[in-house]
Every structure is written in C-alpha cells, then in structure tokens.
PDB file of C-alpha atoms in Angstrom:
ATOM      1  CA  GLY A   1       7.831 -33.447  -1.777  1.00 95.00           C
ATOM      2  CA  SER A   2       6.900 -33.997   1.902  1.00 96.00           C
ATOM      3  CA  SER A   3       3.902 -32.802   3.735  1.00 96.00           C
ATOM      4  CA  PRO A   4       3.304 -32.606   7.552  1.00 95.00           C
ATOM      5  CA  VAL A   5      -0.277 -33.526   7.257  1.00 96.00           C
ATOM      6  CA  SER A   6      -2.011 -35.784   5.335  1.00 96.00           C
ATOM      7  CA  SER A   7      -2.798 -34.274   2.120  1.00 96.00           C
ATOM      8  CA  TYR A   8      -0.432 -32.710  -0.444  1.00 96.00           C
ATOM      9  CA  SER A   9      -0.806 -30.496  -3.784  1.00 93.00           C
ATOM     10  CA  ASP A  10       1.858 -31.415  -6.659  1.00 94.00           C
ATOM     11  CA  THR A  11       2.060 -28.010  -8.761  1.00 89.00           C
ATOM     12  CA  ASP A  12       4.010 -27.058 -11.895  1.00 87.00           C
ATOM     13  CA  LEU A  13       2.869 -30.342 -14.135  1.00 90.00           C
ATOM     14  CA  GLU A  14       2.226 -30.490 -17.881  1.00 89.00           C
ATOM     15  CA  ALA A  15      -0.992 -30.409 -19.154  1.00 86.00           C
ATOM     16  CA  GLU A  16      -2.769 -33.365 -20.390  1.00 90.00           C
ATOM     17  CA  THR A  17      -0.257 -35.390 -18.859  1.00 95.00           C
ATOM     18  CA  LEU A  18      -0.736 -38.956 -16.509  1.00 97.00           C
ATOM     19  CA  TYR A  19       1.364 -38.870 -13.179  1.00 98.00           C
ATOM     20  CA  PHE A  20       1.298 -41.683 -10.807  1.00 98.00           C
ATOM     21  CA  TYR A  21       1.736 -41.333  -6.838  1.00 98.00           C
ATOM     22  CA  LYS A  22       2.810 -43.563  -3.575  1.00 98.00           C
ATOM     23  CA  VAL A  23       3.334 -42.145  -0.348  1.00 98.00           C
ATOM     24  CA  THR A  24       5.327 -43.383   2.565  1.00 98.00           C
ATOM     25  CA  ALA A  25       5.579 -42.361   6.171  1.00 97.00           C
ATOM     26  CA  VAL A  26       8.907 -40.973   8.399  1.00 97.00           C
ATOM     27  CA  ASP A  27       8.844 -40.976  11.931  1.00 97.00           C
ATOM     28  CA  GLU A  28      10.978 -39.117  13.949  1.00 95.00           C
ATOM     29  CA  ASN A  29      13.910 -41.256  13.766  1.00 96.00           C
ATOM     30  CA  ALA A  30      13.881 -41.082   9.920  1.00 95.00           C
ATOM     31  CA  ASN A  31      12.716 -44.440   9.914  1.00 97.00           C
ATOM     32  CA  GLU A  32      10.457 -44.821   6.202  1.00 97.00           C
ATOM     33  CA  SER A  33       7.417 -47.021   5.706  1.00 97.00           C
ATOM     34  CA  ALA A  34       6.719 -49.211   3.146  1.00 97.00           C
ATOM     35  CA  PRO A  35       5.181 -47.436   0.182  1.00 97.00           C
ATOM     36  CA  SER A  36       1.185 -46.938  -0.199  1.00 98.00           C
ATOM     37  CA  SER A  37      -0.787 -48.279  -3.157  1.00 98.00           C
ATOM     38  CA  GLN A  38      -0.513 -46.553  -6.365  1.00 98.00           C
ATOM     39  CA  VAL A  39      -2.770 -43.887  -7.466  1.00 98.00           C
ATOM     40  CA  SER A  40      -3.034 -42.061 -10.826  1.00 97.00           C
ATOM     41  CA  GLU A  41      -4.427 -38.790 -12.513  1.00 97.00           C
ATOM     42  CA  THR A  42      -4.176 -37.091 -15.888  1.00 95.00           C
ATOM     43  CA  THR A  43      -3.918 -33.309 -15.724  1.00 92.00           C
ATOM     44  CA  LEU A  44      -6.655 -31.318 -17.610  1.00 85.00           C
ATOM     45  CA  THR A  45      -6.393 -29.601 -20.916  1.00 85.00           C
ATOM     46  CA  PRO A  46      -5.505 -25.869 -20.389  1.00 82.00           C
ATOM     47  CA  ASP A  47      -8.246 -23.607 -20.410  1.00 85.00           C
ATOM     48  CA  PRO A  48      -7.668 -21.136 -23.687  1.00 88.00           C
ATOM     49  CA  HIS A  49     -10.543 -18.754 -22.755  1.00 92.00           C
ATOM     50  CA  PRO A  50      -9.506 -15.598 -20.584  1.00 96.00           C
ATOM     51  CA  PRO A  51     -11.659 -14.091 -18.002  1.00 97.00           C
ATOM     52  CA  SER A  52     -13.615 -10.974 -18.842  1.00 97.00           C
ATOM     53  CA  ALA A  53     -12.728  -7.367 -18.350  1.00 98.00           C
ATOM     54  CA  PRO A  54     -13.215  -6.158 -14.996  1.00 98.00           C
ATOM     55  CA  SER A  55     -15.752  -3.444 -14.840  1.00 98.00           C
ATOM     56  CA  GLY A  56     -17.307  -1.068 -12.196  1.00 98.00           C
ATOM     57  CA  LEU A  57     -13.728   0.445 -11.659  1.00 98.00           C
ATOM     58  CA  ILE A  58     -13.572   3.284  -9.315  1.00 98.00           C
ATOM     59  CA  VAL A  59     -11.495   5.156  -6.715  1.00 98.00           C
ATOM     60  CA  THR A  60     -12.619   4.947  -3.115  1.00 98.00           C
ATOM     61  CA  SER A  61     -10.034   6.893  -1.278  1.00 97.00           C
ATOM     62  CA  VAL A  62      -7.108   9.003  -1.722  1.00 97.00           C
ATOM     63  CA  ASP A  63      -4.412  10.758   0.270  1.00 95.00           C
ATOM     64  CA  SER A  64      -1.048  12.014  -0.126  1.00 93.00           C
ATOM     65  CA  PHE A  65       0.925   8.866  -0.691  1.00 95.00           C
ATOM     66  CA  SER A  66      -1.771   6.167  -1.673  1.00 97.00           C
ATOM     67  CA  ILE A  67      -4.695   5.656  -3.987  1.00 98.00           C
ATOM     68  CA  THR A  68      -7.303   2.712  -3.044  1.00 98.00           C
ATOM     69  CA  LEU A  69      -9.132   1.234  -5.755  1.00 98.00           C
ATOM     70  CA  ASP A  70     -12.302  -1.020  -5.920  1.00 98.00           C
ATOM     71  CA  TRP A  71     -14.251  -2.797  -8.675  1.00 98.00           C
ATOM     72  CA  TYR A  72     -16.665  -5.773  -9.401  1.00 98.00           C
ATOM     73  CA  ASP A  73     -16.118  -9.309  -8.376  1.00 98.00           C
ATOM     74  CA  ASN A  74     -15.294 -11.447 -11.553  1.00 97.00           C
ATOM     75  CA  THR A  75     -17.684 -14.541 -11.874  1.00 95.00           C
ATOM     76  CA  GLU A  76     -15.536 -17.041 -13.683  1.00 94.00           C
ATOM     77  CA  ASN A  77     -15.365 -20.135 -11.412  1.00 91.00           C
ATOM     78  CA  ASP A  78     -11.559 -20.572 -12.159  1.00 90.00           C
ATOM     79  CA  LEU A  79     -10.502 -16.746 -11.498  1.00 94.00           C
ATOM     80  CA  SER A  80      -6.921 -16.723  -9.889  1.00 94.00           C
ATOM     81  CA  LYS A  81      -6.107 -13.115  -9.196  1.00 97.00           C
ATOM     82  CA  TYR A  82      -6.403  -9.384 -10.377  1.00 98.00           C
ATOM     83  CA  ARG A  83      -3.508  -7.625 -12.042  1.00 98.00           C
ATOM     84  CA  ILE A  84      -3.445  -3.692 -11.192  1.00 98.00           C
ATOM     85  CA  TYR A  85      -1.522  -1.410 -13.948  1.00 98.00           C
ATOM     86  CA  ARG A  86      -0.550   2.227 -13.038  1.00 98.00           C
ATOM     87  CA  SER A  87       0.673   4.952 -15.090  1.00 98.00           C
ATOM     88  CA  THR A  88       0.974   8.649 -14.704  1.00 98.00           C
ATOM     89  CA  SER A  89      -0.208   9.174 -18.739  1.00 97.00           C
ATOM     90  CA  GLY A  90      -3.633   8.730 -19.382  1.00 96.00           C
ATOM     91  CA  GLY A  91      -4.914   6.523 -22.190  1.00 97.00           C
ATOM     92  CA  PHE A  92      -2.075   4.100 -21.507  1.00 98.00           C
ATOM     93  CA  THR A  93      -1.832   0.386 -22.221  1.00 97.00           C
ATOM     94  CA  PRO A  94      -1.249  -2.262 -19.560  1.00 98.00           C
ATOM     95  CA  SER A  95       2.421  -3.672 -19.957  1.00 97.00           C
ATOM     96  CA  LEU A  96       5.140  -5.251 -17.633  1.00 97.00           C
ATOM     97  CA  SER A  97       6.786  -1.884 -16.777  1.00 97.00           C
ATOM     98  CA  THR A  98       3.101  -0.494 -15.630  1.00 98.00           C
ATOM     99  CA  HIS A  99       2.339  -3.526 -13.622  1.00 98.00           C
ATOM    100  CA  VAL A 100       2.213  -2.315  -9.917  1.00 98.00           C
ATOM    101  CA  GLY A 101       0.794  -5.007  -7.954  1.00 97.00           C
ATOM    102  CA  ASP A 102      -1.414  -8.281  -7.790  1.00 98.00           C
ATOM    103  CA  SER A 103      -4.724  -8.591  -5.690  1.00 98.00           C
ATOM    104  CA  MET A 104      -6.637 -11.830  -4.728  1.00 97.00           C
ATOM    105  CA  THR A 105      -9.921  -9.518  -3.959  1.00 97.00           C
ATOM    106  CA  SER A 106     -11.382  -6.845  -5.999  1.00 98.00           C
ATOM    107  CA  ASP A 107      -9.512  -3.947  -4.272  1.00 98.00           C
ATOM    108  CA  PHE A 108      -6.240  -2.290  -4.147  1.00 98.00           C
ATOM    109  CA  THR A 109      -4.569   0.010  -2.136  1.00 98.00           C
ATOM    110  CA  ASP A 110      -1.543   1.419  -3.993  1.00 98.00           C
ATOM    111  CA  THR A 111       1.354   3.186  -1.759  1.00 97.00           C
ATOM    112  CA  GLY A 112       4.123   4.841  -1.748  1.00 95.00           C
ATOM    113  CA  LEU A 113       2.959   7.201  -4.239  1.00 97.00           C
ATOM    114  CA  GLN A 114       3.919  11.167  -4.657  1.00 95.00           C
ATOM    115  CA  ALA A 115       2.290  13.890  -3.434  1.00 94.00           C
ATOM    116  CA  LEU A 116       0.270  16.025  -5.827  1.00 96.00           C
ATOM    117  CA  THR A 117       1.176  13.617  -8.775  1.00 97.00           C
ATOM    118  CA  GLN A 118      -1.854  12.482 -10.962  1.00 98.00           C
ATOM    119  CA  TYR A 119      -2.147   8.569 -11.371  1.00 98.00           C
ATOM    120  CA  HIS A 120      -4.373   6.487 -13.882  1.00 98.00           C
ATOM    121  CA  TYR A 121      -5.100   2.832 -13.454  1.00 98.00           C
ATOM    122  CA  ARG A 122      -6.467  -0.201 -15.219  1.00 98.00           C
ATOM    123  CA  ILE A 123      -7.215  -3.716 -14.023  1.00 98.00           C
ATOM    124  CA  ALA A 124      -7.223  -7.450 -15.451  1.00 98.00           C
ATOM    125  CA  ALA A 125      -8.694 -10.748 -14.358  1.00 98.00           C
ATOM    126  CA  VAL A 126      -6.269 -13.706 -14.341  1.00 97.00           C
ATOM    127  CA  ASP A 127      -7.689 -17.279 -14.085  1.00 94.00           C
ATOM    128  CA  THR A 128      -5.972 -20.512 -12.887  1.00 88.00           C
ATOM    129  CA  SER A 129      -4.503 -21.024 -16.469  1.00 88.00           C
ATOM    130  CA  ALA A 130      -2.422 -17.811 -16.231  1.00 90.00           C
ATOM    131  CA  ASN A 131      -5.236 -16.364 -19.150  1.00 95.00           C
ATOM    132  CA  GLU A 132      -5.300 -12.639 -18.595  1.00 97.00           C
ATOM    133  CA  SER A 133      -8.632 -10.641 -19.642  1.00 97.00           C
ATOM    134  CA  PRO A 134      -8.595  -7.538 -21.479  1.00 98.00           C
ATOM    135  CA  PRO A 135      -7.784  -4.586 -19.383  1.00 98.00           C
ATOM    136  CA  SER A 136     -10.846  -2.302 -17.461  1.00 98.00           C
ATOM    137  CA  GLY A 137     -11.656   0.900 -18.282  1.00 98.00           C
ATOM    138  CA  GLU A 138      -9.451   3.628 -16.730  1.00 98.00           C
ATOM    139  CA  VAL A 139      -9.795   5.908 -13.520  1.00 98.00           C
ATOM    140  CA  SER A 140      -7.124   8.457 -12.525  1.00 98.00           C
ATOM    141  CA  ALA A 141      -6.813  10.379  -9.255  1.00 98.00           C
ATOM    142  CA  ASN A 142      -4.600  12.998  -7.861  1.00 98.00           C
ATOM    143  CA  THR A 143      -2.941  12.537  -4.588  1.00 97.00           C
ATOM    144  CA  LEU A 144      -2.823  15.271  -2.084  1.00 96.00           C
ATOM    145  CA  SER A 145      -0.620  17.615  -0.597  1.00 92.00           C
ATOM    146  CA  PRO A 146       1.696  16.059   1.922  1.00 84.00           C
ATOM    147  CA  PRO A 147       0.693  16.668   5.675  1.00 78.00           C
ATOM    148  CA  PRO A 148       1.819  19.395   7.263  1.00 77.00           C
ATOM    149  CA  PRO A 149       5.559  18.716   9.639  1.00 76.00           C
ATOM    150  CA  GLN A 150       4.515  17.241  13.020  1.00 83.00           C
ATOM    151  CA  LEU A 151       6.026  20.311  15.284  1.00 86.00           C
ATOM    152  CA  ARG A 152       5.431  21.316  18.558  1.00 86.00           C
ATOM    153  CA  ALA A 153       6.695  24.239  20.907  1.00 86.00           C
ATOM    154  CA  GLN A 154       7.877  23.996  24.498  1.00 88.00           C
ATOM    155  CA  TYR A 155       7.697  27.644  26.461  1.00 87.00           C
ATOM    156  CA  LYS A 156       9.829  28.915  29.446  1.00 87.00           C
ATOM    157  CA  CYS A 157       9.702  32.117  30.989  1.00 86.00           C
ATOM    158  CA  SER A 158      13.173  33.674  30.829  1.00 86.00           C
ATOM    159  CA  ASN A 159      12.246  36.216  33.331  1.00 85.00           C
ATOM    160  CA  THR A 160      10.814  35.752  36.429  1.00 84.00           C
ATOM    161  CA  ASP A 161      11.720  39.187  37.968  1.00 86.00           C
ATOM    162  CA  ALA A 162       8.654  41.443  37.998  1.00 78.00           C
ATOM    163  CA  SER A 163      10.575  44.893  38.884  1.00 82.00           C
ATOM    164  CA  THR A 164      12.074  44.637  35.554  1.00 83.00           C
ATOM    165  CA  GLY A 165       9.000  45.276  33.355  1.00 78.00           C
ATOM    166  CA  GLU A 166      10.646  43.098  30.658  1.00 83.00           C
ATOM    167  CA  ALA A 167       8.451  39.935  29.589  1.00 80.00           C
ATOM    168  CA  ARG A 168      11.406  37.335  28.186  1.00 84.00           C
ATOM    169  CA  PHE A 169      10.427  33.809  27.014  1.00 83.00           C
ATOM    170  CA  ASN A 170      12.118  30.913  25.301  1.00 87.00           C
ATOM    171  CA  LEU A 171      10.526  28.261  22.982  1.00 86.00           C
ATOM    172  CA  TYR A 172      12.214  25.007  22.317  1.00 87.00           C
ATOM    173  CA  VAL A 173      10.632  23.642  19.015  1.00 87.00           C
ATOM    174  CA  PHE A 174      10.884  20.107  18.822  1.00 88.00           C
ATOM    175  CA  ASN A 175      10.195  18.182  15.174  1.00 88.00           C
ATOM    176  CA  ASP A 176       8.298  14.741  15.747  1.00 84.00           C
ATOM    177  CA  ASP A 177       8.278  14.101  11.782  1.00 80.00           C
ATOM    178  CA  ASP A 178      10.470  11.565   9.954  1.00 79.00           C
ATOM    179  CA  GLU A 179      11.679  14.215   7.842  1.00 78.00           C
ATOM    180  CA  ASP A 180      14.042  17.139   8.485  1.00 84.00           C
ATOM    181  CA  ILE A 181      12.738  20.674   8.586  1.00 84.00           C
ATOM    182  CA  THR A 182      14.569  23.906   7.549  1.00 85.00           C
ATOM    183  CA  LEU A 183      14.373  26.445  10.623  1.00 84.00           C
ATOM    184  CA  THR A 184      13.713  29.048   7.774  1.00 87.00           C
ATOM    185  CA  ASP A 185      10.743  27.631   6.979  1.00 82.00           C
ATOM    186  CA  VAL A 186       9.337  27.396  10.447  1.00 85.00           C
ATOM    187  CA  THR A 187       7.446  30.580  11.508  1.00 86.00           C
ATOM    188  CA  VAL A 188       6.964  30.953  15.403  1.00 84.00           C
ATOM    189  CA  ARG A 189       4.315  33.511  16.826  1.00 83.00           C
ATOM    190  CA  TYR A 190       3.872  34.349  20.742  1.00 80.00           C
ATOM    191  CA  TRP A 191       1.526  36.339  22.360  1.00 80.00           C
ATOM    192  CA  PHE A 192      -0.014  37.422  25.667  1.00 79.00           C
ATOM    193  CA  THR A 193      -2.030  39.524  27.412  1.00 79.00           C
ATOM    194  CA  SER A 194      -1.347  42.257  29.885  1.00 78.00           C
ATOM    195  CA  GLU A 195      -3.197  42.682  32.960  1.00 77.00           C
ATOM    196  CA  PRO A 196      -4.032  45.352  33.167  1.00 78.00           C
ATOM    197  CA  ALA A 197      -3.995  46.584  29.687  1.00 79.00           C
ATOM    198  CA  LEU A 198      -1.158  48.979  28.971  1.00 77.00           C
ATOM    199  CA  SER A 199      -0.687  50.958  25.593  1.00 77.00           C
ATOM    200  CA  ASN A 200       2.788  52.178  25.945  1.00 81.00           C
ATOM    201  CA  MET A 201       4.507  48.369  25.494  1.00 80.00           C
ATOM    202  CA  SER A 202       7.350  48.043  22.797  1.00 80.00           C
ATOM    203  CA  ALA A 203       8.870  44.903  21.525  1.00 75.00           C
ATOM    204  CA  HIS A 204      12.623  44.030  20.486  1.00 71.00           C
TER     205      HIS A 204
END
C-alpha cells in the first residue's frame, strides 16, 4: 500500500501470523528512496467472545416514513458497530434478510418506510473480531398517516363591473408536492361577505 502521511494501517491480515515491514519514500518525480529498517509484529488471537446483547431499546420518534431508535451503549472495549434488524412480523428472528443497516453509535433512524405500517426492531452488537451478540429485546412502532398534499390556490376576480350584480372568480390550484394529485380528490371552497348583507343572493 501507499500513504500520503507517515502512518499506515494494514488490514485484512491473518490472525496469529508474523508480518515484516519496510517503508520507502517517493518524491514528486517518482524517485524512490532506499528502504527503511525492518520491523515485525504478530497479529493477535481472535477473540471468541461476542459482546453482550444491547439493552434499553426504545423508539424515540416516528413520522410517516421513518422511525428513530435509541438504546444503551455497550461497554465492551472492542465494540465495532451495531446491526439493526427490522420485520413487519412480531417475534421475528434476526437474519440476513431482516438486516436493514448498521450504526457506529447507539441510535439509528430507519428511513424509506411505508406510511400506516407496523415495524418491529431488534439490535445486535458486533466486536472488532466480527463476533455478533445475541439480539436485543424487540420494540415496535406504527408509522403515521402521510402528510397532506402541498396545495395552494391563486384567486382572480373575473368580473369587475359592479353594475352586473354578479360576483365571478377564477381559482388556480398549484401542486407543490412531489406526487401527482387527482383533481377529483381536491375540494375547493370559496366564500365572501356581501356589503351590505343581502338575503336574496343565489349561486349557480
């Protein structure tokens, strides 16, 4: 490998194996120095012990398309990450098919969900030796109704001649939402107050 700084992490090595290293420097003209003196190190024995199961799992917020989870921090010194599992069925067993994401911290927001749907979650902790803990207890939450469409109306007076005794108007409806909206699902209301108050008005 190469490094632009004076440090380097060599990964994906074999456990319990002795490795030897030398380093060279390369300038902007691709001239390479003589190698450094040699160092060696033996990788450690893999840790066979998985972390403890995460605890304190709760749902902290819900909207139409996302659910946010929080839980207590694991105390293991070699903790690597948490795996989040989700199902639409309660009492599920975590598996590759229910794995929806990882988190380096003890919280997670699951996005891209369906509105008005119940989701169930369990969390597992993973250490630096890739040992996975037993899963946490299960929590569930229902996503909310989708937000109303973002519509707005623009009014225009269509009759400015007071002698006709008629009030006419045009309304332009604008859709600021990302989704198409069927006009048959839209209700428009228009109201006004006559001055002076009249009792013989009609609408058609």
